[in-house]
Amino acid sequence: MTIQIRYFASLREALGAGETLALEPGAPALTVGALREQLIARGGAHAEVLARGRALRAALNQTMCAETAEIADGAEVAFFPPVTGG
């Protein structure tokens, strides 16, 4: 399973524009919240900017979503702060 991850605003400044994450075939279903936990587990900047105490929003395939949303193969997940500038 392959997922496109995008970061916006202050997250982009800390982590870059995004990345492609490849998961092993047959991996269990992944939610947006579980993906966030995997990214936090990397430590460093990921742990700092995606930390549970920080207010973040998420979108799945360009639609705002809850962390319980399930991610399908080929999906795009975006993380961003509650307010972004233009």
XYZ file of N, CA and C in Angstrom:
258
model
N 0.856 -1.176 0.000
C 0.000 0.000 0.000
C 0.899 1.235 0.000
N 0.561 2.188 -0.828
C 1.326 3.430 -0.933
C 0.429 4.606 -0.592
N 0.940 5.510 0.234
C 0.199 6.691 0.678
C 1.049 7.925 0.402
N 0.421 8.967 -0.120
C 1.082 10.261 -0.279
C 0.774 11.088 0.964
N 1.804 11.603 1.601
C 1.622 12.441 2.790
C 2.058 13.846 2.432
N 1.228 14.808 2.746
C 1.508 16.218 2.470
C 1.486 16.991 3.790
N 2.379 17.967 3.886
C 2.443 18.846 5.056
C 2.271 20.283 4.585
N 1.562 21.086 5.373
C 1.306 22.466 4.998
C 1.644 23.419 6.136
N 1.889 24.671 5.772
C 2.179 25.776 6.684
C 3.399 25.454 7.551
N 3.303 25.608 8.866
C 4.463 25.405 9.746
C 4.966 23.966 9.702
N 4.102 22.998 9.409
C 4.550 21.610 9.308
C 5.458 21.447 8.099
N 5.126 22.112 7.010
C 5.957 22.053 5.805
C 7.337 22.657 6.080
N 7.359 23.741 6.843
C 8.640 24.368 7.179
C 9.530 23.404 7.968
N 8.936 22.599 8.834
C 9.705 21.681 9.684
C 10.014 20.344 9.001
N 9.081 19.852 8.166
C 9.196 18.490 7.628
C 9.374 18.417 6.113
N 9.204 19.531 5.432
C 9.251 19.505 3.979
C 7.852 19.373 3.412
N 7.751 19.347 2.100
C 6.448 19.351 1.439
C 5.664 18.066 1.623
N 6.347 16.950 1.736
C 5.636 15.691 1.886
C 6.517 14.516 1.542
N 5.900 13.353 1.500
C 6.638 12.121 1.243
C 5.680 11.040 0.782
N 6.249 9.990 0.257
C 5.476 8.807 -0.103
C 5.826 7.729 0.904
N 4.806 7.123 1.479
C 5.002 6.061 2.461
C 4.509 4.749 1.870
N 5.375 3.782 1.803
C 5.008 2.455 1.295
C 4.893 1.495 2.471
N 3.740 0.869 2.598
C 3.501 -0.105 3.658
C 3.538 -1.504 3.070
N 3.878 -2.456 3.892
C 3.960 -3.843 3.436
C 2.599 -4.343 2.962
N 2.592 -5.167 1.912
C 1.333 -5.764 1.455
C 0.705 -6.579 2.594
N -0.583 -6.504 2.703
C -1.289 -7.234 3.741
C -1.249 -6.567 5.107
N -0.705 -5.350 5.178
C -0.679 -4.620 6.445
C -2.114 -4.335 6.881
N -2.371 -4.304 8.180
C -3.735 -4.034 8.642
C -4.208 -2.645 8.221
N -5.503 -2.462 8.227
C -6.084 -1.166 7.850
C -5.459 -0.066 8.702
N -5.237 1.059 8.081
C -4.582 2.176 8.743
C -5.544 3.356 8.772
N -5.641 3.994 9.926
C -6.450 5.207 10.049
C -5.523 6.414 10.016
N -6.110 7.577 9.849
C -5.326 8.810 9.860
C -4.634 8.965 11.213
N -5.321 8.640 12.289
C -4.722 8.728 13.622
C -3.566 7.767 13.799
N -3.702 6.545 13.282
C -2.620 5.564 13.375
C -1.427 6.004 12.533
N -1.680 6.624 11.390
C -0.594 7.155 10.568
C 0.137 8.243 11.334
N -0.604 9.124 11.975
C 0.026 10.181 12.775
C 0.910 9.567 13.854
N 0.440 8.530 14.511
C 1.237 7.858 15.543
C 2.518 7.272 14.959
N 2.424 6.664 13.778
C 3.623 6.112 13.122
C 4.631 7.205 12.820
N 4.147 8.339 12.370
C 5.044 9.447 12.050
C 5.666 10.028 13.322
N 4.898 10.142 14.388
C 5.419 10.626 15.676
C 6.516 9.692 16.178
N 6.330 8.398 15.983
C 7.292 7.403 16.460
C 8.660 7.547 15.789
N 8.742 8.237 14.685
C 10.034 8.476 14.025
C 10.945 9.337 14.893
N 10.334 10.109 15.796
C 11.110 10.999 16.649
C 11.485 12.282 15.930
N 12.381 13.029 16.517
C 12.874 14.263 15.922
C 11.782 15.263 15.599
N 11.913 15.880 14.433
C 10.959 16.915 14.014
C 9.550 16.359 13.881
N 9.413 15.106 13.414
C 8.075 14.511 13.295
C 7.391 14.457 14.658
N 8.121 14.006 15.662
C 7.543 13.901 17.006
C 7.155 15.268 17.552
N 7.951 16.265 17.239
C 7.694 17.608 17.750
C 6.475 18.251 17.100
N 6.417 18.270 15.774
C 5.345 19.021 15.111
C 4.028 18.257 15.003
N 4.066 16.923 15.117
C 2.843 16.128 15.042
C 2.372 15.646 16.414
N 3.027 16.098 17.477
C 2.735 15.650 18.846
C 1.249 15.754 19.174
N 0.798 14.853 20.018
C -0.618 14.804 20.392
C -1.110 16.074 21.070
N -0.260 16.810 21.724
C -0.688 18.039 22.392
C -0.901 19.207 21.437
N -0.492 19.041 20.189
C -0.618 20.116 19.205
C -1.914 19.980 18.419
N -2.549 21.107 18.196
C -3.785 21.104 17.397
C -3.416 20.979 15.927
N -3.914 19.943 15.288
C -3.694 19.728 13.864
C -4.991 19.340 13.193
N -5.075 19.591 11.931
C -6.193 19.146 11.108
C -5.645 18.148 10.108
N -6.541 17.321 9.586
C -6.131 16.337 8.585
C -7.165 16.309 7.468
N -6.689 15.986 6.290
C -7.569 15.797 5.135
C -7.175 14.489 4.464
N -8.179 13.767 4.023
C -7.978 12.513 3.299
C -8.521 12.723 1.893
N -7.655 12.611 0.908
C -8.034 12.866 -0.494
C -8.717 14.214 -0.660
N -8.118 15.234 -0.028
C -8.528 16.631 -0.121
C -9.877 16.929 0.513
N -10.311 16.066 1.449
C -11.538 16.302 2.211
C -11.202 16.219 3.691
N -11.593 17.240 4.442
C -11.351 17.226 5.892
C -11.875 15.918 6.478
N -11.139 15.380 7.450
C -11.549 14.100 8.025
C -11.174 14.022 9.493
N -11.778 13.059 10.176
C -11.431 12.734 11.558
C -10.268 11.750 11.537
N -9.615 11.599 12.667
C -8.494 10.665 12.749
C -8.951 9.214 12.642
N -10.232 8.971 12.713
C -10.752 7.605 12.597
C -10.942 7.178 11.137
N -10.752 8.116 10.207
C -10.937 7.804 8.783
C -9.914 6.764 8.331
N -10.386 5.748 7.608
C -9.495 4.694 7.114
C -8.853 5.116 5.799
N -7.575 4.799 5.676
C -6.788 5.167 4.508
C -6.720 3.984 3.545
N -7.035 4.229 2.294
C -6.958 3.192 1.256
C -5.669 3.361 0.454
N -5.308 2.328 -0.257
C -4.127 2.360 -1.112
C -4.233 3.514 -2.108
N -3.151 4.255 -2.266
C -3.125 5.362 -3.206
C -3.679 6.666 -2.659
N -4.063 6.685 -1.399
C -4.671 7.876 -0.807
C -3.642 8.975 -0.571
N -4.165 10.194 -0.463
C -3.356 11.338 -0.069
C -3.853 11.805 1.292
N -2.936 11.918 2.235
C -3.260 12.415 3.577
C -2.478 13.694 3.792
N -3.169 14.737 4.210
C -2.523 16.023 4.455
C -2.698 16.407 5.920
N -1.646 16.951 6.500
C -1.682 17.463 7.867
C -1.368 18.948 7.820
N -2.103 19.742 8.619
C -1.889 21.176 8.642
C -2.426 21.760 9.934
N -1.920 22.924 10.346
C -2.441 23.570 11.559
C -3.866 24.058 11.323
N -4.593 24.361 12.392
C -5.990 24.781 12.245
C -6.186 26.012 11.370
N -5.213 26.915 11.341
C -5.330 28.128 10.538
C -4.098 28.196 9.642
N -4.325 28.336 8.347
C -3.204 28.484 7.425
C -3.354 29.787 6.668
N -2.244 30.363 6.305
C -2.263 31.633 5.566
C -2.212 31.393 4.079
N -2.480 32.400 3.310
C -2.481 32.298 1.859
C -1.267 32.880 1.323
